[in-house]
């Protein structure tokens, strides 16, 4: 808990955005906490900080890794990401004086996991997986127009050399991340451990409705082409589509909406809103995104409003390693802790790492399911139980052929 308190400063609300001085300070602290355990670490060109504990028994090739991220969304919580880094430190402390290990164990704090600043999530892990390169970093910008490359340079990193940060899959055996659930499944079922089998994909749409802006007093109700009234119907239709879906993992959200001109005496002429469609099955994900577009067109046609539906991004769901999930379930059983297999609605660094090697995620409960909010909370006992499962999972993966 001492390490958690240090890494979650100043808490409980945390604004430690990607590629800022505050994020780099947290990485420096991670490196010094590893050094306290006698573990040397380095920071790569992308800003990921990686420490390694050498094997102390007959060596086998391929490292076992664990870790998470230290950045947050604006006004986020102290637990998202940080819990996984603290658990990695707890594993490092227990392993350096524990049972024999045949493989190198690596402890990782990924850089820039949150997409809140630059629109792209999991940047550090995408770079090590070869999914994001130097050219991409010059394209991505934050709200103020600063490119990701410029922000990285400002932090002393080397965006032009990020290709040097790529991981070689032959150098690895498996990766497992501990993370807070950011949902309510574990809390409702009173289960201390979640083992993730699938990470939801996400299709992101931007819908633009154009009606006619006019005087609120002078324009009779039957002659209006009100873009906001149309948008309101579309938003409720998105919710209805998700609620009516056969699968509990179908989630459709309108998270941002702008109204123009946005005045009390003017009928809204233009509304732009975003739709985020999350699914654990790619066929259903595409069908749901298609259905959202159809509903918006139907509503717009009925109300005499023009509509444009644009696809901003499309990421398919990721099925994680069955081998790592089985090791995590066996670890929980060995420790007498009930575990539940579940899907992750949020994206995580490990879904990028899973392109390189067998990879898995272990969840601990989140109080009230709250996340990306200062209200994030998991008890010290819940985190300790998760870290114990993580350690045991790593020993089991270490022992594999
Ligand atoms: Zn996270």
XYZ file of C-alpha atoms and ligand atoms in Angstrom:
402
model
C 0.000 0.000 0.000
C 2.979 2.291 0.535
C 3.870 1.924 -3.153
C 0.239 2.515 -4.137
C 0.064 5.701 -2.056
C 3.280 6.963 -3.676
C 2.148 6.172 -7.230
C -1.382 7.541 -6.805
C -0.285 10.987 -5.515
C -1.922 13.428 -5.051
C -5.203 11.394 -5.121
C -8.079 10.672 -4.905
C -8.663 12.485 -8.233
C -5.794 12.108 -10.694
C -5.072 14.105 -13.892
C -1.881 12.543 -15.219
C -2.265 12.851 -18.960
C -0.272 10.962 -21.581
C 3.178 12.369 -22.351
C 3.250 15.053 -19.648
C 5.769 15.818 -16.918
C 3.458 14.212 -14.338
C 3.364 10.928 -16.258
C 7.166 10.926 -16.585
C 7.537 11.586 -12.828
C 5.361 8.537 -12.106
C 7.569 6.432 -14.428
C 10.697 7.711 -12.647
C 9.150 6.699 -9.331
C 8.369 3.222 -10.744
C 12.035 2.906 -11.815
C 13.260 3.943 -8.366
C 10.871 1.501 -6.620
C 12.270 -1.267 -8.870
C 15.813 -0.110 -8.021
C 14.913 -0.406 -4.300
C 14.263 -4.096 -5.047
C 17.624 -4.403 -6.816
C 16.011 -4.494 -10.279
C 17.555 -2.365 -13.045
C 15.192 -0.796 -15.562
C 15.309 1.354 -18.691
C 12.898 3.659 -20.500
C 12.482 3.014 -24.238
C 12.049 5.615 -26.996
C 8.241 5.478 -26.559
C 8.409 6.163 -22.807
C 7.654 2.620 -21.583
C 9.651 1.718 -18.453
C 10.799 -1.900 -18.245
C 12.687 -3.725 -15.479
C 13.970 -7.314 -15.590
C 14.652 -9.942 -12.952
C 17.007 -12.651 -14.246
C 16.141 -16.344 -13.710
C 17.608 -17.985 -10.621
C 17.077 -21.604 -11.736
C 18.053 -23.569 -14.864
C 17.241 -20.936 -17.530
C 14.638 -21.323 -20.271
C 14.200 -18.853 -23.123
C 11.287 -16.392 -23.252
C 10.351 -13.861 -20.583
C 7.170 -13.668 -18.523
C 5.924 -10.086 -18.246
C 3.446 -8.124 -16.170
C 2.485 -4.462 -15.813
C 0.017 -1.755 -16.752
C -0.010 2.043 -17.169
C 0.452 5.154 -15.005
C -1.331 7.838 -17.047
C -4.972 8.792 -16.468
C -7.867 10.611 -18.102
C -8.498 14.230 -16.957
C -10.021 14.086 -13.422
C -9.661 10.312 -13.398
C -9.189 7.893 -10.538
C -6.138 6.615 -8.702
C -6.702 2.923 -9.517
C -7.043 2.540 -13.306
C -3.615 1.320 -14.455
C -1.767 2.154 -11.247
C -3.144 -0.961 -9.508
C -1.517 -3.143 -12.180
C 1.835 -1.380 -11.828
C 1.728 -1.667 -8.029
C 0.842 -5.362 -8.379
C 3.850 -5.773 -10.701
C 6.051 -4.242 -7.981
C 4.514 -6.581 -5.378
C 5.255 -9.539 -7.684
C 8.818 -8.270 -8.169
C 9.317 -8.046 -4.400
C 7.887 -11.533 -3.764
C 9.686 -13.156 -6.697
C 13.174 -11.884 -5.889
C 13.008 -13.838 -2.619
C 10.626 -16.610 -3.693
C 10.417 -19.944 -5.509
C 12.869 -20.748 -8.331
C 12.229 -18.981 -11.635
C 13.457 -20.390 -14.953
C 12.674 -17.418 -17.171
C 13.382 -13.679 -17.053
C 10.490 -11.803 -15.389
C 9.815 -8.335 -16.767
C 7.918 -5.507 -15.058
C 6.428 -2.874 -17.330
C 4.827 0.564 -16.978
C 3.390 1.351 -20.423
C 3.281 4.979 -21.566
C 0.195 6.840 -22.761
C -2.472 4.154 -22.402
C -5.403 6.542 -22.173
C -6.734 7.905 -25.463
C -8.154 11.003 -23.717
C -5.419 13.410 -24.839
C -4.524 12.318 -28.388
C -7.537 10.183 -29.348
C -5.479 7.001 -29.602
C -5.397 4.578 -26.687
C -2.588 2.162 -25.741
C 0.147 4.136 -27.493
C 3.145 2.649 -25.652
C 1.922 -0.925 -26.073
C 0.953 -0.311 -29.718
C 4.517 0.848 -30.382
C 6.149 -2.239 -28.815
C 3.693 -4.402 -30.793
C 4.653 -2.606 -34.039
C 1.125 -1.210 -34.548
C 2.080 2.486 -34.277
C 5.184 4.013 -35.884
C 7.026 7.330 -35.973
C 4.892 8.694 -38.850
C 1.659 8.087 -36.875
C 3.018 10.113 -33.934
C 3.350 13.170 -36.182
C -0.316 12.873 -37.235
C -1.986 12.550 -33.813
C -2.730 15.872 -32.090
C -4.292 16.988 -28.806
C -6.921 19.707 -28.347
C -4.286 22.468 -28.523
C -2.778 21.181 -31.784
C 0.353 19.706 -30.140
C 1.369 16.526 -31.975
C 2.086 13.398 -29.991
C 5.634 13.481 -31.390
C 6.163 17.035 -30.053
C 4.763 16.112 -26.623
C 7.101 13.106 -26.499
C 10.138 15.222 -27.437
C 9.139 17.753 -24.756
C 9.265 14.886 -22.220
C 12.759 13.868 -23.327
C 11.587 10.849 -25.362
C 12.563 9.984 -28.942
C 9.495 9.762 -31.214
C 11.640 9.460 -34.368
C 13.269 6.320 -32.971
C 10.191 4.441 -31.648
C 10.856 1.525 -34.011
C 13.772 0.660 -31.665
C 11.204 0.026 -28.886
C 9.576 -2.924 -30.714
C 9.528 -6.215 -28.835
C 10.738 -9.432 -30.460
C 8.155 -12.186 -29.782
C 10.968 -14.796 -29.681
C 12.271 -13.016 -26.594
C 8.969 -13.525 -24.728
C 6.849 -16.431 -23.455
C 3.722 -14.724 -22.000
C 2.289 -11.521 -20.522
C -0.380 -11.027 -17.845
C -1.830 -7.714 -16.611
C -3.742 -6.983 -13.418
C -6.380 -4.260 -13.800
C -9.489 -2.977 -12.017
C -12.674 -4.324 -13.631
C -14.245 -0.908 -14.399
C -17.589 -2.719 -14.218
C -19.874 -4.365 -11.664
C -19.830 -8.087 -12.519
C -17.380 -9.114 -9.768
C -18.970 -6.873 -7.132
C -22.494 -8.135 -7.855
C -21.449 -11.785 -7.815
C -19.173 -11.255 -4.792
C -16.252 -12.852 -6.624
C -12.745 -11.523 -5.876
C -11.041 -12.439 -9.170
C -12.000 -11.973 -12.821
C -10.233 -13.763 -15.654
C -10.748 -11.971 -18.974
C -11.366 -14.103 -22.063
C -12.240 -11.377 -24.599
C -11.727 -7.627 -24.922
C -14.601 -5.844 -26.668
C -14.063 -4.215 -30.022
C -15.267 -0.685 -30.702
C -16.792 0.993 -33.756
C -16.909 4.774 -33.430
C -19.278 6.899 -35.484
C -19.878 10.604 -35.888
C -23.444 11.561 -36.806
C -24.180 15.035 -38.166
C -27.830 16.197 -38.352
C -28.603 19.397 -40.252
C -32.005 21.043 -39.927
C -32.970 24.712 -40.094
C -32.055 27.225 -37.386
C -34.870 29.698 -36.817
C -36.666 31.873 -34.266
C -38.121 29.871 -31.366
C -41.072 32.256 -31.022
C -41.893 32.852 -34.675
C -41.685 29.280 -36.045
C -44.813 27.105 -35.574
C -44.145 23.618 -34.179
C -45.342 21.841 -37.318
C -42.932 23.757 -39.598
C -39.725 22.991 -37.732
C -36.689 21.018 -38.815
C -35.162 20.823 -35.338
C -31.789 19.033 -35.425
C -31.677 18.531 -31.646
C -35.157 16.988 -31.382
C -34.068 14.556 -34.137
C -30.782 13.864 -32.311
C -32.692 13.150 -29.080
C -34.676 10.419 -30.859
C -31.470 9.006 -32.348
C -29.773 8.900 -28.915
C -32.720 7.005 -27.390
C -32.754 4.639 -30.383
C -29.058 3.860 -29.741
C -29.915 2.949 -26.167
C -32.897 0.838 -27.271
C -30.755 -1.063 -29.792
C -28.236 -2.018 -27.097
C -30.868 -2.895 -24.483
C -32.760 -5.066 -26.981
C -29.592 -6.880 -28.111
C -29.358 -10.573 -27.305
C -25.915 -10.229 -25.752
C -25.124 -8.453 -22.447
C -21.794 -7.322 -23.923
C -23.470 -5.092 -26.538
C -22.940 -1.505 -25.382
C -23.861 1.588 -27.378
C -23.132 5.055 -26.023
C -23.568 8.622 -27.238
C -20.803 10.316 -25.253
C -20.420 13.733 -26.885
C -22.970 16.019 -28.515
C -22.701 19.601 -29.757
C -25.630 21.868 -30.612
C -25.370 24.817 -33.007
C -25.949 27.700 -32.757
C -26.688 26.781 -29.109
C -28.871 29.670 -27.930
C -32.088 29.733 -25.904
C -34.029 31.599 -28.614
C -32.858 29.637 -31.677
C -34.168 26.277 -32.914
C -31.057 24.067 -33.203
C -29.881 23.986 -36.823
C -27.061 21.488 -36.527
C -26.166 18.728 -34.067
C -23.068 16.531 -34.167
C -22.784 13.532 -31.851
C -20.506 10.512 -31.414
C -21.574 6.880 -31.042
C -19.344 4.210 -29.498
C -20.466 0.637 -30.261
C -18.744 -2.048 -28.129
C -19.111 -5.772 -28.695
C -17.272 -9.013 -27.973
C -18.290 -10.479 -31.367
C -17.143 -8.669 -34.503
C -20.133 -9.720 -36.619
C -22.557 -8.365 -34.022
C -20.401 -5.232 -33.625
C -20.636 -4.444 -37.351
C -24.353 -5.245 -37.418
C -25.011 -2.966 -34.420
C -23.013 -0.091 -35.967
C -24.948 -0.573 -39.224
C -28.245 -0.559 -37.304
C -27.293 2.721 -35.580
C -26.753 4.340 -38.989
C -30.092 2.988 -40.290
C -32.042 4.276 -37.283
C -30.484 7.738 -37.586
C -31.392 7.867 -41.294
C -34.968 6.790 -40.544
C -35.416 9.429 -37.830
C -33.859 12.135 -40.009
C -36.065 11.280 -43.018
C -39.230 11.413 -40.909
C -38.269 14.814 -39.478
C -37.022 16.372 -42.717
C -33.480 16.720 -41.392
C -30.318 15.891 -43.383
C -28.010 13.269 -41.922
C -24.419 12.168 -42.448
C -22.984 9.134 -40.670
C -19.196 8.870 -40.681
C -17.122 5.996 -39.297
C -14.213 7.370 -37.232
C -12.593 4.120 -36.116
C -13.196 0.394 -36.111
C -11.334 -2.036 -33.846
C -12.391 -5.697 -33.746
C -12.688 -7.593 -30.432
C -9.598 -9.475 -29.229
C -9.744 -13.041 -27.936
C -7.040 -13.456 -25.274
C -4.875 -16.537 -24.703
C -6.712 -19.579 -23.336
C -3.431 -20.819 -21.920
C -2.863 -17.697 -19.818
C -6.536 -17.645 -18.722
C -6.275 -21.303 -17.647
C -3.096 -20.519 -15.657
C -4.874 -17.600 -13.927
C -7.922 -19.733 -13.064
C -5.700 -22.507 -11.721
C -3.769 -19.921 -9.700
C -6.978 -18.561 -8.138
C -8.172 -22.097 -7.336
C -4.822 -22.942 -5.716
C -5.191 -19.852 -3.505
C -8.797 -20.738 -2.592
C -10.188 -17.678 -4.393
C -13.312 -18.019 -6.572
C -12.784 -16.659 -10.085
C -15.245 -15.658 -12.791
C -14.496 -15.637 -16.520
C -15.730 -12.392 -18.093
C -15.271 -10.026 -21.026
C -13.628 -6.613 -20.770
C -15.662 -3.747 -22.197
C -12.657 -1.402 -21.892
C -9.470 -1.686 -23.929
C -6.133 -2.490 -22.294
C -2.430 -2.586 -23.191
C -2.538 -6.387 -23.035
C -4.818 -6.587 -26.078
C -1.981 -5.042 -28.127
C 0.623 -7.312 -26.484
C -1.546 -10.344 -27.338
C -0.485 -9.879 -30.997
C 3.042 -10.835 -29.947
C 2.603 -13.628 -27.384
C 0.069 -15.479 -25.219
C -1.408 -12.732 -23.026
C -4.126 -12.405 -20.416
C -5.800 -10.028 -17.956
C -6.839 -10.564 -14.326
C -9.475 -8.224 -12.859
C -10.060 -7.102 -9.280
C -13.467 -5.630 -8.276
C -14.229 -1.913 -8.751
C -16.573 -0.401 -6.154
C -19.820 0.512 -7.885
C -18.120 -0.244 -11.219
C -16.855 3.357 -11.208
C -13.876 4.246 -13.376
C -12.443 7.274 -15.186
C -13.714 9.187 -12.142
C -12.190 10.230 -8.797
C -14.700 7.761 -7.248
C -12.637 4.748 -8.425
C -11.972 2.410 -5.499
C -10.856 -1.123 -4.724
C -9.925 -2.233 -1.204
C -6.339 -3.043 -0.214
C -7.453 -6.660 0.412
C -8.960 -6.915 -3.086
C -5.758 -5.592 -4.663
C -3.604 -7.900 -2.523
C -5.721 -10.925 -3.538
C -5.342 -9.942 -7.193
C -1.573 -9.532 -6.801
C -1.354 -12.994 -5.170
C -3.197 -14.514 -8.153
C -0.899 -12.597 -10.514
C 2.231 -13.949 -8.774
C 0.929 -17.527 -8.812
C -0.092 -17.172 -12.491
C 3.433 -16.042 -13.342
C 4.996 -19.030 -11.558
C 2.679 -21.347 -13.513
C 3.585 -19.690 -16.831
C 7.267 -19.755 -15.835
C 7.049 -23.534 -15.388
C 5.573 -24.199 -18.856
C 7.633 -25.716 -21.652
Zn -6.407 1.247 -17.587
